[in-house]
Tab-separated table of C-alpha atoms in Angstrom:
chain	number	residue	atom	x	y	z
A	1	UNK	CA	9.400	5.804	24.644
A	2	UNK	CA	7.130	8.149	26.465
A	3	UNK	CA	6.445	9.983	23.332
A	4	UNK	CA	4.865	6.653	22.071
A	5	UNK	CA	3.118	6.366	25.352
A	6	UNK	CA	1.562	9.979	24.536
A	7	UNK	CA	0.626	9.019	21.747
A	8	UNK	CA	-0.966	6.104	22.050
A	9	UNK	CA	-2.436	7.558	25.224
A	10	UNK	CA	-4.287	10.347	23.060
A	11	UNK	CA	-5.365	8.314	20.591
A	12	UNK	CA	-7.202	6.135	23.106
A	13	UNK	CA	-8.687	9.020	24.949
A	14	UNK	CA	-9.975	10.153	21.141
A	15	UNK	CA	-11.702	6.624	20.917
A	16	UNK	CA	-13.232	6.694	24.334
A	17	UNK	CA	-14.108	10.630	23.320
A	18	UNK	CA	-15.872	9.373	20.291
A	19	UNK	CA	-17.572	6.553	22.157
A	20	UNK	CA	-18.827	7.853	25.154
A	21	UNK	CA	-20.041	11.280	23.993
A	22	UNK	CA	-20.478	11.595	19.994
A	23	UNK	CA	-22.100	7.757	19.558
A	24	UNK	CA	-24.613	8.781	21.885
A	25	UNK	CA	-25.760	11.806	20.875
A	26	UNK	CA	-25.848	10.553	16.853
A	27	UNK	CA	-27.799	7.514	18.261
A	28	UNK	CA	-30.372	9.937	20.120
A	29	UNK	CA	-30.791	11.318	16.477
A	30	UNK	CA	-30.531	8.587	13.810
A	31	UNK	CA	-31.705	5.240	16.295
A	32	UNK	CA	-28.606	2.632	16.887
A	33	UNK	CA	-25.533	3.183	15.250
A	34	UNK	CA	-24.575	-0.169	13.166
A	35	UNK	CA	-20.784	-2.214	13.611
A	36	UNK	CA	-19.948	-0.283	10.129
A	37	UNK	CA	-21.179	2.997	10.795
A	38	UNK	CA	-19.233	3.348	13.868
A	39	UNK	CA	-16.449	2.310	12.207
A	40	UNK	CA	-17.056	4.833	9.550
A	41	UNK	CA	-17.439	7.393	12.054
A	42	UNK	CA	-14.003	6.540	14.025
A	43	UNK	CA	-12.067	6.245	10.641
A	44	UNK	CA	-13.392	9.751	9.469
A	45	UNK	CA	-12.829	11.163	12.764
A	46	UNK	CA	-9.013	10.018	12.887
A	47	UNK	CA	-8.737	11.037	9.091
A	48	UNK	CA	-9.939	14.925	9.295
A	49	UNK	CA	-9.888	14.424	5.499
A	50	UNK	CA	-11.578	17.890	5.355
A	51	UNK	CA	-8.241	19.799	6.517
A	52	UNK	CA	-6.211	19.081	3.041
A	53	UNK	CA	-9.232	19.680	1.259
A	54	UNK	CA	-9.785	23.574	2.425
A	55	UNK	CA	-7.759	25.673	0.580
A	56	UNK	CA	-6.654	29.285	2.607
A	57	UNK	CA	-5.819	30.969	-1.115
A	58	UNK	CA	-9.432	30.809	-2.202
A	59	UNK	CA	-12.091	32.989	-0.397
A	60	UNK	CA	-14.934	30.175	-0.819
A	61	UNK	CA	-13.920	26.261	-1.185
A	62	UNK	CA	-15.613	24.747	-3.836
A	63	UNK	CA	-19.239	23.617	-2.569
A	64	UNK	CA	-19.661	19.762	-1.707
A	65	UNK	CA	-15.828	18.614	-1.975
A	66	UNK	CA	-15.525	18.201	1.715
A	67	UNK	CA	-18.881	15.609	2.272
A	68	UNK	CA	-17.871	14.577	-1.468
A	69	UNK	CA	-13.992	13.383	0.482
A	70	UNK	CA	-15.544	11.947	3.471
A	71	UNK	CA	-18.222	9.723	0.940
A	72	UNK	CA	-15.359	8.452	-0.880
A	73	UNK	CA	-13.666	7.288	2.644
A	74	UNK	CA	-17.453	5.568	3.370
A	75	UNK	CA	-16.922	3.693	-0.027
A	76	UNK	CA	-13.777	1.806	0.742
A	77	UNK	CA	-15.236	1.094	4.220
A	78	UNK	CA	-18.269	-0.182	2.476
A	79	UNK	CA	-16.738	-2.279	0.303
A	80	UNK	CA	-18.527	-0.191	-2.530
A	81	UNK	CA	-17.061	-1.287	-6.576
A	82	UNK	CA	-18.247	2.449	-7.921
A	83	UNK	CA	-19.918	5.395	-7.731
A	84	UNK	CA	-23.252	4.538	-8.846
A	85	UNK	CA	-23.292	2.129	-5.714
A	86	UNK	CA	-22.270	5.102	-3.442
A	87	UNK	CA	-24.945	7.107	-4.797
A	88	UNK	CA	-27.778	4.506	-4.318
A	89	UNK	CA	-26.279	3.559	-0.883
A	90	UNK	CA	-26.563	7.542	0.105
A	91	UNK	CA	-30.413	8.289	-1.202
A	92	UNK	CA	-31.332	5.152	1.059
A	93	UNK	CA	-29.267	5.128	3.883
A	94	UNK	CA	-29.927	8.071	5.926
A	95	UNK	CA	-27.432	7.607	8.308
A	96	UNK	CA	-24.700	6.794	6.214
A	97	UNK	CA	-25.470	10.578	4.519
A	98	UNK	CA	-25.704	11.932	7.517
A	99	UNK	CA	-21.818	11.239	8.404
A	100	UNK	CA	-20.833	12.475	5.286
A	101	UNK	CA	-22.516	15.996	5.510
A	102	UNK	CA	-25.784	15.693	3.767
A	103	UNK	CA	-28.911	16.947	5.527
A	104	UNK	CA	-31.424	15.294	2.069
A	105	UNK	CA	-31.534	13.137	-0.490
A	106	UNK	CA	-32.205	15.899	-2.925
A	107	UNK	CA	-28.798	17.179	-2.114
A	108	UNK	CA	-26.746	14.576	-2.732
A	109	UNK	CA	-24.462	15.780	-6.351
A	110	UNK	CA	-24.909	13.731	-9.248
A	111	UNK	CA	-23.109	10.706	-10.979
A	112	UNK	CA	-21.118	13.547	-13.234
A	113	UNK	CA	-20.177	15.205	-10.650
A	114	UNK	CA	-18.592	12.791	-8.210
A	115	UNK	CA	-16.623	11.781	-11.322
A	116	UNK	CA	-15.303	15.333	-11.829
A	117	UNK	CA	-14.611	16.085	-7.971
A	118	UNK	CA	-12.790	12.621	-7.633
A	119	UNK	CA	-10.436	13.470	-10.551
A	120	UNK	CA	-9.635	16.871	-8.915
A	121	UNK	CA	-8.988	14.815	-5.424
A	122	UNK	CA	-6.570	12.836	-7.507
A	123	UNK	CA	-4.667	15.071	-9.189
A	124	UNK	CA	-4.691	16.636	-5.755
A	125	UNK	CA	-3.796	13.234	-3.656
A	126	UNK	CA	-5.765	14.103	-1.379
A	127	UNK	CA	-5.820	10.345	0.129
A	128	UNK	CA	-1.854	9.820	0.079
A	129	UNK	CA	-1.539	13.474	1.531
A	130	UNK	CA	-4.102	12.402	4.711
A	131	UNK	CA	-2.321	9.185	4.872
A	132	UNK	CA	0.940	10.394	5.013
A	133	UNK	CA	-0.498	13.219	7.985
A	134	UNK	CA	-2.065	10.373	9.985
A	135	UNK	CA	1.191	7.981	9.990
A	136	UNK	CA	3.102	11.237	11.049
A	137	UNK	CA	0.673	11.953	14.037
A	138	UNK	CA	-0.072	8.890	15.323
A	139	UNK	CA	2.378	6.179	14.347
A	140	UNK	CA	5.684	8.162	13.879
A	141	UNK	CA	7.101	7.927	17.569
A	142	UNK	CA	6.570	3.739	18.056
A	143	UNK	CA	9.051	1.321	17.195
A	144	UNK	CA	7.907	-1.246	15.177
A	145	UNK	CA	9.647	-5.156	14.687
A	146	UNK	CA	8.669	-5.775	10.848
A	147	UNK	CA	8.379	-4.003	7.783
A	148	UNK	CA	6.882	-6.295	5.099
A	149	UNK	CA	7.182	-5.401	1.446
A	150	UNK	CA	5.197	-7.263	-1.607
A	151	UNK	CA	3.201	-5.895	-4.340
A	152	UNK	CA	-0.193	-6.971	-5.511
A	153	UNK	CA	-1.381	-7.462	-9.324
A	154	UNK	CA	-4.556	-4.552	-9.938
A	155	UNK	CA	-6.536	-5.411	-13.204
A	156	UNK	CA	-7.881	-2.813	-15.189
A	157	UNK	CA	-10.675	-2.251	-17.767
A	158	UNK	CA	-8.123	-0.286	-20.090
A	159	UNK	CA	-5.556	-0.988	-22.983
A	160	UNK	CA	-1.978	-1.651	-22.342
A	161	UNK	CA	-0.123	1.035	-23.745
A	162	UNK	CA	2.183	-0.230	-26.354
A	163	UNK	CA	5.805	0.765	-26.045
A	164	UNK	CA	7.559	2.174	-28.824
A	165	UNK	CA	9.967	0.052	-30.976
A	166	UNK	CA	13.525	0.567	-30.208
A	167	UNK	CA	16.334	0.282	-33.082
A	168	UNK	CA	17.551	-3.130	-33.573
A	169	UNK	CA	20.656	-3.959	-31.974
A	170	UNK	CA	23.863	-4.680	-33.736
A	171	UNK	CA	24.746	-8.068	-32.893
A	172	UNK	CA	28.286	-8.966	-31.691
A	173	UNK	CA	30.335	-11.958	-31.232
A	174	UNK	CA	30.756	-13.705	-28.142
A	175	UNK	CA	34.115	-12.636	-25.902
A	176	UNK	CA	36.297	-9.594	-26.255
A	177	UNK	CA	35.715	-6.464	-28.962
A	178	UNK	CA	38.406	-6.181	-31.684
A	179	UNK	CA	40.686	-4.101	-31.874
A	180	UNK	CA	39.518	-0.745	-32.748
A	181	UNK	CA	35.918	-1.918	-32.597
A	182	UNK	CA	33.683	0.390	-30.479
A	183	UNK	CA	30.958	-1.263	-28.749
A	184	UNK	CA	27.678	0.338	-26.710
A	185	UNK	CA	28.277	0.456	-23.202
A	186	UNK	CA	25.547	-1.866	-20.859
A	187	UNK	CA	22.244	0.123	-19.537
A	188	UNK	CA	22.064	0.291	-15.878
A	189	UNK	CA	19.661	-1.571	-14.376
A	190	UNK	CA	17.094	0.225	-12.558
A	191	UNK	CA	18.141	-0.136	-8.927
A	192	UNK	CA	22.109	0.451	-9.948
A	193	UNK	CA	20.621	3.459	-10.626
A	194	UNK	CA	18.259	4.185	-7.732
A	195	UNK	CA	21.020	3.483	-5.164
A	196	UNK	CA	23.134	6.253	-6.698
A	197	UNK	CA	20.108	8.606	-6.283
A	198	UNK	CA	19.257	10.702	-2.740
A	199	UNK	CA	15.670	11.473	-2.716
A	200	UNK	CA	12.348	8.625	-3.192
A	201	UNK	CA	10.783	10.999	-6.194
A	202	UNK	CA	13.882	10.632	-8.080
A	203	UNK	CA	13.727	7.175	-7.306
A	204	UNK	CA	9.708	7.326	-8.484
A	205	UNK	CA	10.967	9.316	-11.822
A	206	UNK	CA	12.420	5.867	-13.302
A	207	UNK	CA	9.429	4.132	-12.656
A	208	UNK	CA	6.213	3.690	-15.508
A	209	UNK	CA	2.742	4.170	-14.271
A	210	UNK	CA	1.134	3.403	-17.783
A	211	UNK	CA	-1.035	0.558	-17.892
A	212	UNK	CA	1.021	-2.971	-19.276
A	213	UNK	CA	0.845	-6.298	-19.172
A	214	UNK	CA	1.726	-7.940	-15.851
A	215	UNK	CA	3.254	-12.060	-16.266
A	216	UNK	CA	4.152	-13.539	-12.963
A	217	UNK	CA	4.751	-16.869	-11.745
A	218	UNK	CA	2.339	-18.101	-8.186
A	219	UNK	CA	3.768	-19.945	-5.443
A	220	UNK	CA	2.220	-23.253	-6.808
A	221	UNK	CA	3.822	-22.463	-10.219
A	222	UNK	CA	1.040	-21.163	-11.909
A	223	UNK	CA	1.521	-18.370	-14.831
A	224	UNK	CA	-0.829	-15.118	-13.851
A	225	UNK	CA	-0.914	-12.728	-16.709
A	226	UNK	CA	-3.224	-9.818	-16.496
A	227	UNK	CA	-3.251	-5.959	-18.032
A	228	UNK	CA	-3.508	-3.048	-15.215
A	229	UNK	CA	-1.034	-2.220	-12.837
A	230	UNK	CA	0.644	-3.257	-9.302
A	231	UNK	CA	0.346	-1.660	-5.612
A	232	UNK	CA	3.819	-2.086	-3.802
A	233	UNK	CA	3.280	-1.681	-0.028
A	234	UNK	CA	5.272	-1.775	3.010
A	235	UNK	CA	3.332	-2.734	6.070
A	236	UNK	CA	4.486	-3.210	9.520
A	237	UNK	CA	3.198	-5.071	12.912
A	238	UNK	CA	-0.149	-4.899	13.025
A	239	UNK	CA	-1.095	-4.962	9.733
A	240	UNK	CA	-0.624	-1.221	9.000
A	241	UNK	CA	0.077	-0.049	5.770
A	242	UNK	CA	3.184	2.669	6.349
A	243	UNK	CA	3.558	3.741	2.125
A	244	UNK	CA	2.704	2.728	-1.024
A	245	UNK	CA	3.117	2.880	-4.687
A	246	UNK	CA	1.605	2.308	-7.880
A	247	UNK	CA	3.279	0.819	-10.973
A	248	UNK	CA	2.238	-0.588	-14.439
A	249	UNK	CA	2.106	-4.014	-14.692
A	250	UNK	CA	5.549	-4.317	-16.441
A	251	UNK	CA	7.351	-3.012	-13.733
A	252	UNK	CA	9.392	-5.641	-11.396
A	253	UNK	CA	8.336	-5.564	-7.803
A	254	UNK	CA	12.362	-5.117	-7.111
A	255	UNK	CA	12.313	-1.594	-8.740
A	256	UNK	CA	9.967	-0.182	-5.855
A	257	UNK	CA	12.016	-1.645	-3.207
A	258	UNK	CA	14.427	0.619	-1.929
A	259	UNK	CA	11.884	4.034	-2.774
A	260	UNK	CA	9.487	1.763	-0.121
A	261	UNK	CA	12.436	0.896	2.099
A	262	UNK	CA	13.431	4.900	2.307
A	263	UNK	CA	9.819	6.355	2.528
A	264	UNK	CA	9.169	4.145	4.978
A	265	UNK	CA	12.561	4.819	7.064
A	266	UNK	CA	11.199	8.075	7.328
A	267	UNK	CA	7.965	7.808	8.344
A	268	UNK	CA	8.572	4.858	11.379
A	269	UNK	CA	10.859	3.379	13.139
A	270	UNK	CA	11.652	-0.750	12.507
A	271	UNK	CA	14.302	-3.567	12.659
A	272	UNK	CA	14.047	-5.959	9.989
A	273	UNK	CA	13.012	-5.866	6.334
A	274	UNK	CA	11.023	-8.877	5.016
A	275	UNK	CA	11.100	-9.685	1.376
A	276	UNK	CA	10.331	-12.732	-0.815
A	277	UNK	CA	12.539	-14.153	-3.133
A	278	UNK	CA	11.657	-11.281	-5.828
A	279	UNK	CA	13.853	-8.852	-4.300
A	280	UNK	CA	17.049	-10.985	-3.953
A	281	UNK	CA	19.290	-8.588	-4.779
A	282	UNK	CA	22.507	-7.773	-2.777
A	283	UNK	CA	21.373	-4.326	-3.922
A	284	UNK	CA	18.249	-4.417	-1.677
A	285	UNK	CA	20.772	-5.792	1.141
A	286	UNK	CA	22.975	-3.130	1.318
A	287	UNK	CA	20.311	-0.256	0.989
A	288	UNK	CA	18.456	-1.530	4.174
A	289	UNK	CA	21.898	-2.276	6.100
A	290	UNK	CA	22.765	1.403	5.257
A	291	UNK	CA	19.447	2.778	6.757
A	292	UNK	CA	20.128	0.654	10.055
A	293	UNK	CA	17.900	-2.477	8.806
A	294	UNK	CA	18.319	-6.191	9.132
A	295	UNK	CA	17.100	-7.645	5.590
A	296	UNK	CA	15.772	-10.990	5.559
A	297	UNK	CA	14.948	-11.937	1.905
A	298	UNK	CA	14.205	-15.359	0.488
A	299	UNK	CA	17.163	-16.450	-1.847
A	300	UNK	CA	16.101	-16.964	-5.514
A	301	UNK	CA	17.537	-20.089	-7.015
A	302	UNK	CA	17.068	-18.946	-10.574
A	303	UNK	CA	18.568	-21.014	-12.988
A	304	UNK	CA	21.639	-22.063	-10.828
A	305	UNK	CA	21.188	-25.729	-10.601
A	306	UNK	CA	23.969	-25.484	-7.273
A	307	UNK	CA	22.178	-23.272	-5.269
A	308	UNK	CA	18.680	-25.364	-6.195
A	309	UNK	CA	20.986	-28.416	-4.136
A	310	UNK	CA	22.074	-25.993	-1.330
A	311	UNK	CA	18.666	-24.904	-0.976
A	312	UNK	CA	17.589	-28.449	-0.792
A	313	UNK	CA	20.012	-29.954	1.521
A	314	UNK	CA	19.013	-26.764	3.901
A	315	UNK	CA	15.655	-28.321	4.108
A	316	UNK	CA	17.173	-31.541	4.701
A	317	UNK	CA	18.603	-30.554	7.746
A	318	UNK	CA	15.770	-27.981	9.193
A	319	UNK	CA	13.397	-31.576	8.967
A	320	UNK	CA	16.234	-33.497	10.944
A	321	UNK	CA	16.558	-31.020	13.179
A	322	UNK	CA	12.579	-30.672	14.009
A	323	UNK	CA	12.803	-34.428	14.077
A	324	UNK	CA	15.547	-35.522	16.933
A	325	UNK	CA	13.953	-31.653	18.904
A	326	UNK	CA	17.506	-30.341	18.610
A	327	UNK	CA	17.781	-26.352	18.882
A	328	UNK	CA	17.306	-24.846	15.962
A	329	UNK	CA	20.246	-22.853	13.547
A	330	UNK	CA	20.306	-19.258	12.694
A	331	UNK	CA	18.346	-20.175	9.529
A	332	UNK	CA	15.579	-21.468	11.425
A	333	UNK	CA	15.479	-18.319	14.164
A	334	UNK	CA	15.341	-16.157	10.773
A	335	UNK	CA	12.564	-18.478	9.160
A	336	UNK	CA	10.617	-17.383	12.434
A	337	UNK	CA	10.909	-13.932	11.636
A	338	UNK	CA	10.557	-14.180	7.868
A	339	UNK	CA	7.046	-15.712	8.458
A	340	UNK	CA	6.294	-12.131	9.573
A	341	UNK	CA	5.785	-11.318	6.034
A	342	UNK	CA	2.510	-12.876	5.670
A	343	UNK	CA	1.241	-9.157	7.099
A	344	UNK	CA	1.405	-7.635	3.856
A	345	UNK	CA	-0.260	-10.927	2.436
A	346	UNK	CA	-3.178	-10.111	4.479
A	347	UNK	CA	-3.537	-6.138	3.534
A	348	UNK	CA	-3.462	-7.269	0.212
A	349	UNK	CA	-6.616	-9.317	1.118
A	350	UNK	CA	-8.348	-6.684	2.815
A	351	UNK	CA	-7.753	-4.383	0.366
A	352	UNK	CA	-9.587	-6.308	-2.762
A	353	UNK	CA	-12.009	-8.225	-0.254
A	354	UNK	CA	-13.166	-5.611	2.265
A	355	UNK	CA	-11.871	-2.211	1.053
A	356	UNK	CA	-13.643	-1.640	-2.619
A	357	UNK	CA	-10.446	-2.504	-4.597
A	358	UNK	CA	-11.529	-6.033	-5.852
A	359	UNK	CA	-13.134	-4.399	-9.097
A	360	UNK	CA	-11.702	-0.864	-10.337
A	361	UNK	CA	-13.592	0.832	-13.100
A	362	UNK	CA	-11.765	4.276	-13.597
A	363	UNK	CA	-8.896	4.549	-15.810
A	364	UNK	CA	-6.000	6.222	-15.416
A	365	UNK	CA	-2.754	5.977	-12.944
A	366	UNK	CA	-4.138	9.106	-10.910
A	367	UNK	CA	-7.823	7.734	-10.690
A	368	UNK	CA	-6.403	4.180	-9.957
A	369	UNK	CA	-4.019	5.080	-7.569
A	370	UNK	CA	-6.683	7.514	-5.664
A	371	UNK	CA	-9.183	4.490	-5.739
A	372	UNK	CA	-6.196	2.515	-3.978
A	373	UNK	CA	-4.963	4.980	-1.414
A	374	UNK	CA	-8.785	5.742	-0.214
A	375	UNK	CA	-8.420	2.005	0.266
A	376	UNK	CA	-5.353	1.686	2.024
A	377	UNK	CA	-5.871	4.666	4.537
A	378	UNK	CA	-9.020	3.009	5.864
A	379	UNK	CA	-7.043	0.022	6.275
A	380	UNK	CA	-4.072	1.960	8.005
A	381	UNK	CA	-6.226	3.781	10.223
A	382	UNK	CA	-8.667	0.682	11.086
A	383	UNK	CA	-5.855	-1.460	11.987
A	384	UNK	CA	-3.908	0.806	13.880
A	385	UNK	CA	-7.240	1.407	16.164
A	386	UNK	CA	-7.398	-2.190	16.803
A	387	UNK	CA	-3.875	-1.797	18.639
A	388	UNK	CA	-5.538	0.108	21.405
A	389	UNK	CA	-7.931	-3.193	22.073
């Protein structure tokens, strides 16, 4: 507990730091610092992007990728679709390049460049790495109530990849083999075989990042299809993204549950794990009971026309119940704290509304999942700020 106190307690005395001595002294230079920029200026100063980008090996780090890291951050918080609006935004906005390390306009690289440095930040992950080093310093010590886990459909400009036609199976009767007859044993299911593995990149290894088609089903019963990818995240109080992953399209959200679930074990400390009814899976359960979790997943009725009546006469009696004021069940105390999981609803939002991720144009899992974690470090670090106020 008083580690969390010291932490929290330093990163409010780094807020107040940046308020009451760096705001004034930028304002004295550049005039009156916008709502944006000084949001900028706390997210890059709680980031220190510029740390994993200097490399002690080489005697010189390559010019501009340290201003070039910090204008990427400002293009999330910007809300900014591509690079060509980041460039325009800089040669106008003197302030804005200013905070990210250029003095003139003339200085400022061009289009071709950007695109090169921001492939060598990807291949780098530079974004997850700073991520990763800011949940670590600043979030690892607090206990938190919720970790919400959901994934969100990201369309792409690109081609599904087409997956390579597998020999056709030899069809068998229905019921037991004959005698002597030798049939191929069942594949494994992805998480049967995730829960026999110890480490999340082994987990990861089983899991496609090509771009596919995604087809899911909305809660009013709407068919989405779309071609791109998914972003699994777990988030906890506050709105905080803690991890995330990308996927192709044609991966099930259930197959990045329990490499979320672990990462995120690691990173934090929390009590329950809220899922929706994709990850029913006793699976899922028993991986989160084993790392000290309560799970609390919506149940799936699927095509089990029983468990569509049990599910129905449990509504029945939640609306009696609300009706004669009686106390509510166990069922209802969990419905309280599945309704939690809206969190990661709303990350999801700010990530496509206010975070630049409503519209990617690069192609490529690295590129796409660099756009994303630019995205969804500004979110981590912007949220967790607000838990000071």
């Amino acid at each position: 507990m008083s580690k969390s106190i010291s932490t929290l307690s330093k990163m409010w005395l780094k807020v107040k730091n940046i308020e009451n001595s760096l705001f004034p002294q930028l304002q004295e230079q550049l005039g009156v610092l916008s709502t944006k920029e000084q949001k900028l200026i706390k997210i890059l100063d709680f980031a220190e992007i510029e740390k994993n980008i200097t490399d002690i090996s080489t005697t010189n780090t390559p010019k501009d990728r340290e201003q070039m890291a910090r204008a990427f951050i400002a293009k999330s918080v910007y809300n900014l679709q591509t690079t060509r609006d980041l460039i325009d935004r800089l040669r106008i906005d003197r302030t804005l390049r200013v905070i990210c390390g250029w003095r003139y306009t003339n200085s400022i690289p061009s289009e071709s460049k950007f695109s090169r440095v921001f492939k060598e930040l990807s291949d780098m992950k530079i974004a997850e790495k700073t991520h990763e080093k800011y949940v670590k310093e600043y979030l690892s010590e607090k206990i938190f109530f919720y970790n919400a886990t959901d994934a969100t459909r990201i369309p792409l400009r690109e081609k599904a990849v087409k997956k390579a036609k597998s020999e056709s199976k030899v069809k068998h009767k229905a019921g037991r083999p004959k005698k002597g007859e030798t049939r191929e044993p069942i594949k494994p299911k992805i998480l049967e075989l995730q829960k026999e593995m110890q480490t999340v990149d082994e987990m990861l290894s089983l899991i496609s990042t090509q771009c596919g088609v995604g087809i899911k089903q909305s809660s009013k019963g709407n068919r989405e299809v779309w071609i791109g990818g998914s972003l699994h995240i777990s988030v906890v109080d506050g709105d905080i993204p803690i991890t995330a992953f990308y996927s192709g399209a044609n991966v099930h959200d259930s197959s990045l549950a329990l490499p979320l679930i672990k990462e995120t074990s690691k990173k934090v400390n929390y009590l329950y794990d809220l899922q929706d009814a994709g990850y029913d899976a006793d699976i899922i359960r028993e991986f989160s009971t084993k790392l000290g979790h309560s799970p609390i997943i919506d149940i799936n009725p699927k095509n089990s026309q029983v468990l569509r009546d049990k599910i129905q006469l449990s509504k029945d009696e939640k609306m009696k119940f609300k009706f004669f004021g009686l106390m509510p069940s166990i069922e209802m105390k969990e419905s309280k704290h599945y309704n939690q999981r809206s969190m990661v609803e709303r990350v999801n939002a700010y990530l496509k509304d206010n975070f630049g991720c409503n519209k990617i144009y690069y192609q490529g899992a690295n590129k796409v999942a660099s756009v994303l974690a630019f995205g969804i470090l500004s979110i981590c670090i912007h949220q967790s700020l607000k838990l000071l106020t």
